[in-house]
Coordinates of C-alpha atoms in Angstrom, one line a residue:
M134 CA 232.9 195.0 34.3
K135 CA 231.2 191.2 34.9
T136 CA 234.3 189.2 34.6
T137 CA 235.4 191.2 37.8
G138 CA 232.1 191.2 39.5
I139 CA 231.2 188.0 38.8
I140 CA 234.8 187.4 40.3
C141 CA 233.6 188.9 43.4
L142 CA 230.4 187.8 44.6
T143 CA 232.2 184.0 44.6
L144 CA 234.6 185.5 46.7
W145 CA 232.3 187.0 49.0
V146 CA 229.2 184.2 48.7
I147 CA 232.5 181.0 49.8
V148 CA 232.5 183.7 53.0
A149 CA 229.0 184.1 53.9
L150 CA 228.5 181.2 54.1
L151 CA 230.3 182.1 57.4
P152 CA 229.4 182.2 61.1
L153 CA 230.9 186.2 60.9
N154 CA 229.7 187.6 58.7
L155 CA 227.0 188.2 60.8
Y156 CA 223.1 190.4 60.0
A157 CA 222.3 193.4 63.2
E158 CA 218.7 194.7 63.5
N159 CA 218.5 197.9 63.6
G160 CA 218.6 199.0 67.8
N161 CA 222.0 197.6 68.5
D162 CA 223.9 200.9 68.8
N163 CA 223.1 201.4 73.1
E164 CA 225.5 203.1 75.6
G165 CA 227.5 200.5 77.0
M166 CA 229.6 197.6 76.8
Y167 CA 226.2 194.9 77.6
A168 CA 223.3 197.3 76.9
R169 CA 220.5 195.4 75.5
N170 CA 221.4 194.4 71.4
K171 CA 224.9 193.9 71.7
M172 CA 227.2 191.5 69.9
Y173 CA 230.6 190.2 69.8
T174 CA 232.5 187.4 68.1
A175 CA 236.1 186.1 68.4
I176 CA 238.3 182.8 66.4
H177 CA 240.7 182.3 70.0
N178 CA 242.5 179.7 66.9
D179 CA 242.5 180.1 63.7
L180 CA 240.7 177.5 61.2
D181 CA 243.4 175.7 59.6
I182 CA 243.2 173.3 57.2
D183 CA 246.2 171.6 57.0
I184 CA 247.5 169.3 53.6
R185 CA 250.3 167.5 54.4
N186 CA 252.9 165.0 52.5
R187 CA 255.8 164.0 55.8
F188 CA 258.9 162.3 53.9
S189 CA 262.8 162.2 56.3
D190 CA 265.6 161.2 54.3
G191 CA 264.0 161.3 51.0
D192 CA 261.5 158.3 51.8
K193 CA 257.2 159.0 52.0
L194 CA 256.6 158.1 55.3
S195 CA 253.1 160.1 55.7
N196 CA 250.5 162.9 55.0
A197 CA 247.3 164.1 56.6
I198 CA 244.8 165.7 56.9
A199 CA 244.1 168.5 59.7
A200 CA 241.4 171.2 60.9
T201 CA 240.9 173.2 63.3
L202 CA 238.5 176.3 65.1
S203 CA 237.1 178.2 67.4
L204 CA 235.0 180.5 67.8
S205 CA 232.4 182.2 69.8
F206 CA 230.0 184.8 69.5
T207 CA 227.2 186.5 72.5
W208 CA 224.3 188.3 72.4
F209 CA 223.4 190.4 75.1
F210 CA 219.3 190.2 75.5
I211 CA 219.8 192.4 78.2
N212 CA 221.1 194.8 79.3
N213 CA 224.4 193.4 81.4
S214 CA 222.5 190.1 80.8
G215 CA 223.1 187.6 77.1
L216 CA 223.9 184.7 75.7
I217 CA 227.2 183.2 74.3
A218 CA 227.8 179.5 72.7
Q219 CA 231.3 178.3 71.5
L220 CA 232.4 176.0 68.4
D221 CA 235.3 174.0 69.4
Y222 CA 236.2 171.9 65.8
S223 CA 239.6 169.1 64.5
R224 CA 240.4 166.5 62.5
T225 CA 243.4 164.8 61.6
L226 CA 243.4 162.2 58.8
T227 CA 246.6 160.2 59.1
N228 CA 247.5 158.0 55.7
N229 CA 251.2 156.5 56.8
E230 CA 252.6 154.8 54.3
S231 CA 256.4 153.5 56.2
T232 CA 256.7 150.0 56.7
Y233 CA 254.0 149.2 59.4
S234 CA 251.4 151.2 57.5
F235 CA 248.3 152.4 59.1
T236 CA 245.7 154.7 57.9
Q237 CA 244.1 157.5 61.5
I238 CA 241.0 159.4 61.8
A239 CA 240.6 161.3 65.4
R240 CA 238.2 163.9 65.6
T241 CA 236.6 166.3 68.6
K242 CA 233.4 168.4 68.0
M243 CA 232.1 170.4 70.9
L244 CA 229.0 173.1 70.8
Y245 CA 229.4 175.0 74.2
A246 CA 225.8 177.3 75.1
G247 CA 225.5 179.5 78.2
Y248 CA 224.5 182.8 80.1
I249 CA 227.0 185.3 80.3
Y250 CA 226.0 188.6 83.1
G251 CA 228.1 191.7 82.6
Y252 CA 229.1 194.6 84.8
Q253 CA 230.5 197.5 83.7
L254 CA 232.9 199.5 85.4
S255 CA 234.2 202.3 83.4
Q256 CA 234.0 204.2 79.5
T257 CA 236.7 201.4 79.0
L258 CA 236.2 198.2 81.3
G259 CA 234.2 195.9 82.0
L260 CA 233.5 192.3 83.7
Y261 CA 232.1 189.9 83.5
G262 CA 231.2 185.7 84.5
S263 CA 229.9 183.5 82.8
A264 CA 228.8 179.6 82.6
M265 CA 228.3 177.5 80.1
L266 CA 227.9 173.7 79.3
G267 CA 228.5 171.7 76.0
I268 CA 227.8 168.5 73.9
G269 CA 229.6 166.5 71.2
A270 CA 231.4 163.5 70.4
A271 CA 234.4 162.1 69.7
R272 CA 236.0 159.2 66.8
D273 CA 239.0 157.4 66.6
Y274 CA 239.6 154.8 64.6
F275 CA 242.7 152.9 63.3
R276 CA 243.9 150.7 61.2
Y277 CA 246.9 148.6 59.5
V278 CA 246.7 148.6 55.7
D279 CA 247.3 144.8 55.2
Q280 CA 243.7 144.1 57.9
A281 CA 240.2 143.8 56.4
A282 CA 239.2 146.1 59.8
G283 CA 240.3 148.4 62.0
N284 CA 239.0 149.8 65.5
N285 CA 236.4 152.5 64.9
S286 CA 235.9 154.0 68.5
K287 CA 232.8 157.5 68.7
A288 CA 233.0 158.3 72.3
L289 CA 230.0 161.1 73.6
L290 CA 231.4 164.3 74.4
T291 CA 230.2 166.3 77.6
G292 CA 230.9 169.2 79.5
A293 CA 231.1 172.5 81.9
R294 CA 232.9 175.7 81.8
L295 CA 233.2 178.7 84.1
E296 CA 234.6 181.7 83.7
L297 CA 235.8 185.0 85.1
G298 CA 237.2 187.8 82.6
A299 CA 236.9 191.7 81.1
Y300 CA 236.5 193.5 78.6
W301 CA 239.3 195.9 78.1
W302 CA 238.7 198.9 75.0
P303 CA 242.1 200.7 74.6
I304 CA 240.8 202.6 72.2
L305 CA 237.7 204.1 71.5
A306 CA 237.7 205.2 68.2
L307 CA 238.1 201.3 67.2
P308 CA 235.4 198.6 68.3
V309 CA 237.9 195.8 69.0
L310 CA 238.5 195.4 72.1
L311 CA 241.0 193.0 74.6
Q312 CA 239.0 189.7 76.7
P313 CA 241.6 187.9 79.5
R314 CA 240.1 185.1 81.4
I315 CA 240.9 183.1 84.0
G316 CA 238.2 180.1 83.4
Y317 CA 237.3 176.3 84.6
A318 CA 236.9 173.5 82.2
L319 CA 235.1 169.6 82.8
R320 CA 235.1 167.2 80.3
N321 CA 233.9 164.6 80.0
Q322 CA 234.1 161.4 77.1
A323 CA 231.9 158.1 77.5
N324 CA 234.4 155.7 76.4
D325 CA 232.3 151.2 75.7
S326 CA 234.3 150.2 78.5
Y327 CA 235.8 153.6 80.3
N328 CA 235.5 157.3 80.5
T329 CA 238.3 160.0 80.3
V330 CA 237.3 163.0 82.8
T331 CA 239.5 165.9 81.5
S332 CA 239.7 168.7 84.2
G333 CA 241.3 172.0 85.1
L334 CA 242.2 175.4 84.9
Y335 CA 242.5 178.4 82.2
M336 CA 244.1 181.9 81.2
S337 CA 243.6 183.1 77.9
A338 CA 243.3 186.6 75.9
S339 CA 241.9 187.2 72.9
I340 CA 240.5 190.0 70.5
I341 CA 237.3 190.1 69.5
A342 CA 235.4 192.7 67.9
A343 CA 231.9 194.2 68.8
L344 CA 229.3 193.8 66.5
S345 CA 227.2 197.4 65.2
C346 CA 224.4 197.2 62.7
N347 CA 225.5 201.3 62.1
D348 CA 229.4 199.3 60.9
F349 CA 228.0 195.9 58.7
Y350 CA 227.5 196.4 55.5
C351 CA 228.6 192.5 54.0
R352 CA 224.6 193.5 52.2
N353 CA 225.2 196.6 51.2
S354 CA 224.5 197.8 47.5
S355 CA 227.6 200.2 47.9
I356 CA 230.7 197.8 48.8
A357 CA 231.7 197.5 45.4
K358 CA 232.7 200.8 46.1
I359 CA 236.0 200.2 48.5
M360 CA 238.6 202.4 47.9
N361 CA 242.6 201.4 48.7
P362 CA 242.7 201.5 52.1
Y363 CA 246.2 199.4 51.5
L364 CA 248.9 202.6 53.0
P365 CA 251.4 203.9 54.0
G366 CA 251.4 203.5 58.0
L367 CA 248.2 200.5 57.5
I368 CA 248.8 198.6 61.1
F369 CA 246.4 195.3 61.1
I370 CA 246.6 192.6 64.1
T371 CA 245.6 189.1 62.7
T372 CA 243.8 187.0 65.9
G373 CA 246.9 184.9 66.8
L374 CA 247.3 187.0 69.6
N375 CA 246.6 184.7 72.0
P376 CA 247.8 183.6 75.1
F377 CA 247.0 181.0 77.3
L378 CA 248.2 178.4 79.8
Q379 CA 246.6 175.5 81.1
L380 CA 246.3 173.4 84.2
G381 CA 245.1 170.1 85.2
S382 CA 243.9 167.0 84.9
I383 CA 242.9 163.7 82.5
T384 CA 241.6 160.6 84.4
S385 CA 240.3 157.8 83.0
K386 CA 238.1 156.0 84.7
Y387 CA 238.1 151.9 83.5
T388 CA 235.5 149.1 84.3
D389 CA 237.4 145.8 85.3
A390 CA 241.0 147.5 85.9
Q391 CA 242.9 150.8 88.3
N392 CA 242.0 154.3 87.4
S393 CA 244.3 156.2 85.5
V394 CA 245.4 159.9 86.3
N395 CA 248.3 162.3 84.4
N396 CA 248.4 165.8 85.1
Y397 CA 249.0 168.2 82.4
F398 CA 250.3 172.1 81.8
N399 CA 250.3 173.8 78.6
T400 CA 251.0 176.8 77.8
G401 CA 251.9 179.6 75.1
L402 CA 251.8 182.4 72.8
Q403 CA 250.4 183.2 69.2
L404 CA 251.6 186.3 67.3
G405 CA 250.9 187.4 64.0
F406 CA 251.3 190.9 63.6
G407 CA 251.8 192.9 60.2
I408 CA 252.6 196.6 58.5
Y409 CA 252.0 198.3 55.4
L410 CA 255.1 200.1 54.6
I411 CA 253.6 201.3 51.3
Q412 CA 251.2 201.7 49.5
N413 CA 250.0 197.9 48.9
L414 CA 253.3 196.4 50.3
A415 CA 253.1 195.2 53.7
A416 CA 255.8 193.5 56.3
L417 CA 254.9 190.2 58.6
M418 CA 255.7 189.7 61.8
Y419 CA 255.0 186.0 62.8
L420 CA 255.9 184.0 66.7
N421 CA 254.5 180.5 67.3
S422 CA 255.8 179.5 71.0
Y423 CA 254.2 177.4 73.5
S424 CA 255.9 173.8 76.3
N425 CA 253.5 171.2 77.4
K426 CA 254.0 169.0 80.3
T427 CA 252.6 165.7 81.6
T428 CA 253.3 163.4 84.4
Q429 CA 251.6 160.4 85.7
Q430 CA 249.8 161.3 89.0
D431 CA 252.1 160.5 92.0
S432 CA 255.1 159.4 90.4
D433 CA 257.6 161.7 88.2
Y434 CA 257.3 159.8 84.7
G435 CA 256.0 161.9 82.1
N436 CA 257.4 163.3 78.8
R437 CA 257.4 167.1 78.1
D438 CA 257.5 168.5 74.3
S439 CA 258.1 172.4 73.6
G440 CA 259.8 173.9 70.7
F441 CA 258.8 177.9 69.5
K442 CA 258.6 179.6 65.9
F443 CA 259.4 183.3 64.3
G444 CA 258.3 184.1 61.2
V445 CA 259.1 187.2 58.5
G446 CA 257.0 187.8 55.3
L447 CA 255.8 190.3 53.0
R448 CA 252.1 190.6 51.6
Y449 CA 250.9 192.4 48.5
N450 CA 248.0 193.3 47.9
L451 CA 247.4 193.4 43.9
P452 CA 246.6 197.3 42.1
F453 CA 242.1 197.1 41.5
I454 CA 242.2 200.7 42.7
N455 CA 238.0 200.7 43.2
S456 CA 237.3 197.0 43.0
C457 CA 237.1 194.6 45.9
L458 CA 240.2 193.1 43.9
N459 CA 242.2 194.6 45.4
N460 CA 241.9 193.1 48.5
L461 CA 243.3 189.8 47.0
Y462 CA 246.9 189.4 48.2
A463 CA 249.7 187.7 48.0
Q464 CA 252.4 186.8 50.6
A465 CA 255.2 184.9 51.2
K466 CA 256.9 184.6 55.0
I467 CA 259.8 182.6 56.0
G468 CA 260.8 181.9 60.0
F469 CA 262.8 179.6 61.8
G470 CA 262.8 177.7 65.3
N471 CA 263.0 174.8 67.7
R472 CA 261.9 171.9 69.5
A473 CA 262.8 169.4 71.8
Y474 CA 260.4 166.6 73.3
E475 CA 262.0 164.3 76.2
Y476 CA 260.7 161.7 78.7
L477 CA 261.9 163.1 82.4
N478 CA 263.9 160.9 84.2
S479 CA 265.4 159.8 81.4
E480 CA 268.8 161.5 80.6
S481 CA 268.9 159.3 77.5
S482 CA 265.5 160.4 75.3
T483 CA 265.8 164.4 75.0
N484 CA 265.5 164.6 71.0
K485 CA 265.7 168.4 70.3
D486 CA 265.0 169.8 66.4
K487 CA 266.4 173.0 64.9
I488 CA 263.1 173.6 62.8
F489 CA 263.0 175.9 59.3
A490 CA 260.0 176.8 57.4
Y491 CA 258.5 178.7 55.0
S492 CA 255.8 179.6 52.9
M493 CA 253.9 181.3 49.6
G494 CA 250.2 181.8 48.6
I495 CA 247.7 183.6 47.8
G496 CA 244.3 184.7 49.4
Y497 CA 241.5 187.9 50.6
A498 CA 240.3 190.5 52.3
Y499 CA 236.7 190.4 52.9
F500 CA 235.7 193.5 54.9
L501 CA 232.7 192.5 57.1
T502 CA 233.3 196.6 59.1
S503 CA 236.2 198.8 58.8
Y504 CA 237.6 197.9 60.9
M505 CA 237.7 194.3 60.5
A506 CA 238.6 191.7 58.1
L507 CA 238.0 188.1 57.3
T508 CA 240.9 186.5 55.6
S509 CA 241.8 183.5 53.9
T510 CA 244.6 182.9 52.5
V511 CA 245.6 178.9 50.2
L512 CA 249.1 178.6 51.4
Y513 CA 252.2 175.7 49.8
E514 CA 254.0 175.8 52.9
V515 CA 256.9 173.3 54.3
N516 CA 258.6 172.4 57.6
K517 CA 261.8 171.0 57.1
Y518 CA 263.2 169.3 61.4
T519 CA 266.0 168.4 61.8
N520 CA 267.9 166.8 64.5
S521 CA 270.6 168.2 66.6
V522 CA 272.9 165.0 67.1
S523 CA 271.8 162.4 64.7
N524 CA 271.3 164.9 62.2
F525 CA 268.2 163.5 60.6
K526 CA 266.3 164.7 58.6
S527 CA 262.3 165.0 58.2
V528 CA 260.1 167.1 56.6
Y529 CA 256.4 168.7 56.4
S530 CA 255.1 170.0 52.9
G531 CA 251.3 170.7 51.1
L532 CA 248.5 172.8 51.2
A533 CA 247.6 174.7 54.0
I534 CA 244.3 177.2 54.3
R535 CA 243.5 179.1 56.6
L536 CA 241.0 181.8 58.4
A537 CA 241.9 184.4 60.4
L538 CA 240.3 187.9 61.5
A539 CA 242.2 191.1 61.1
F540 CA 241.6 193.7 63.0
Y541 CA 243.2 197.5 61.3
I542 CA 244.2 200.1 64.2
S543 CA 244.9 202.2 62.2
N544 CA 243.2 204.1 58.3
M545 CA 239.8 203.9 60.0
N546 CA 237.6 204.7 56.7
L547 CA 238.8 202.6 54.8
I548 CA 234.8 202.2 52.6
K549 CA 234.2 205.2 50.9
M550 CA 230.8 205.3 51.2

């Protein structure tokens, strides 16, 4: 019993350090979507931490560590008026070991904060408008291995976002909402000799969680009484449900040179879904697709990068009844897809790859509420790319850590008090 308690406490401490483990004060259960002390949170992109090696026909080319995260938090301090904050973070470290060996670090971090106003149209639908200002920093470091010093560029990031959207509450018994939105974003990156301005429209949708004091028991002594919720028919959707579309331009303004302008058009979809077939055993499905196109202004020259990957898998929760260890799980996935990269206005420059991927790992579901869990999964993942013409093979493999929100849309009474 003592060992089990130590393991449970360790798992809880890990997730308790994350911003999603919030404590709601009493009095936040007023009526209405935008009532005083209402709070919402969302992970717009799951946190991915990848540690991978890249091989081509058996020769090791590089290893990389990459991390990305985008999450938001909203609090209505009076009826209809609230504060909103969003954190965007990305970092990539690459060590290339090919003929021209190099080390590269690319990092951006941005924090936005602002005001949101909501107007509820009906019991299940409300509109909102928000405005945010942002500040952050970027770093780009590059050095060839045989050189003593490299190029280390640091820049100040500033930005702004204007957004119109809706909160749609499809199931009143479940405090999970859909958030479609459209907005305009502008970001300025101030380097030593030039500025880069990225601006444009975006459309997106996310799943968000309504945080309620009565629904939280992250500090409740009865949390150890978790019963087995993983029964046949239990369905969960991860925060990967994120269709998006972006269009705009990137303008580089140089001190002593002509400005350059590139237009971009990006779209994609991320979807994660699971259903328990029998007790403790769930079938998984995921779909990732994207298409990114960039063209030079007043020209047809540019490039297009597109692809998709579809996969299925299984997740098994360890059968520890009446114990937090029941939330430990093992899972395995397999996936297929393709990707294509082409230079526009060049008939002979299209590169197409077939994708075969698989992963296996262990994870833990930490229930923040009876309908929402924060999942943390450690995976060993392999992605194999095979060129459709030359049959040239590249392999990316290594460890990955995934943090995501999972929303359970059936079997509501997951925790018995």
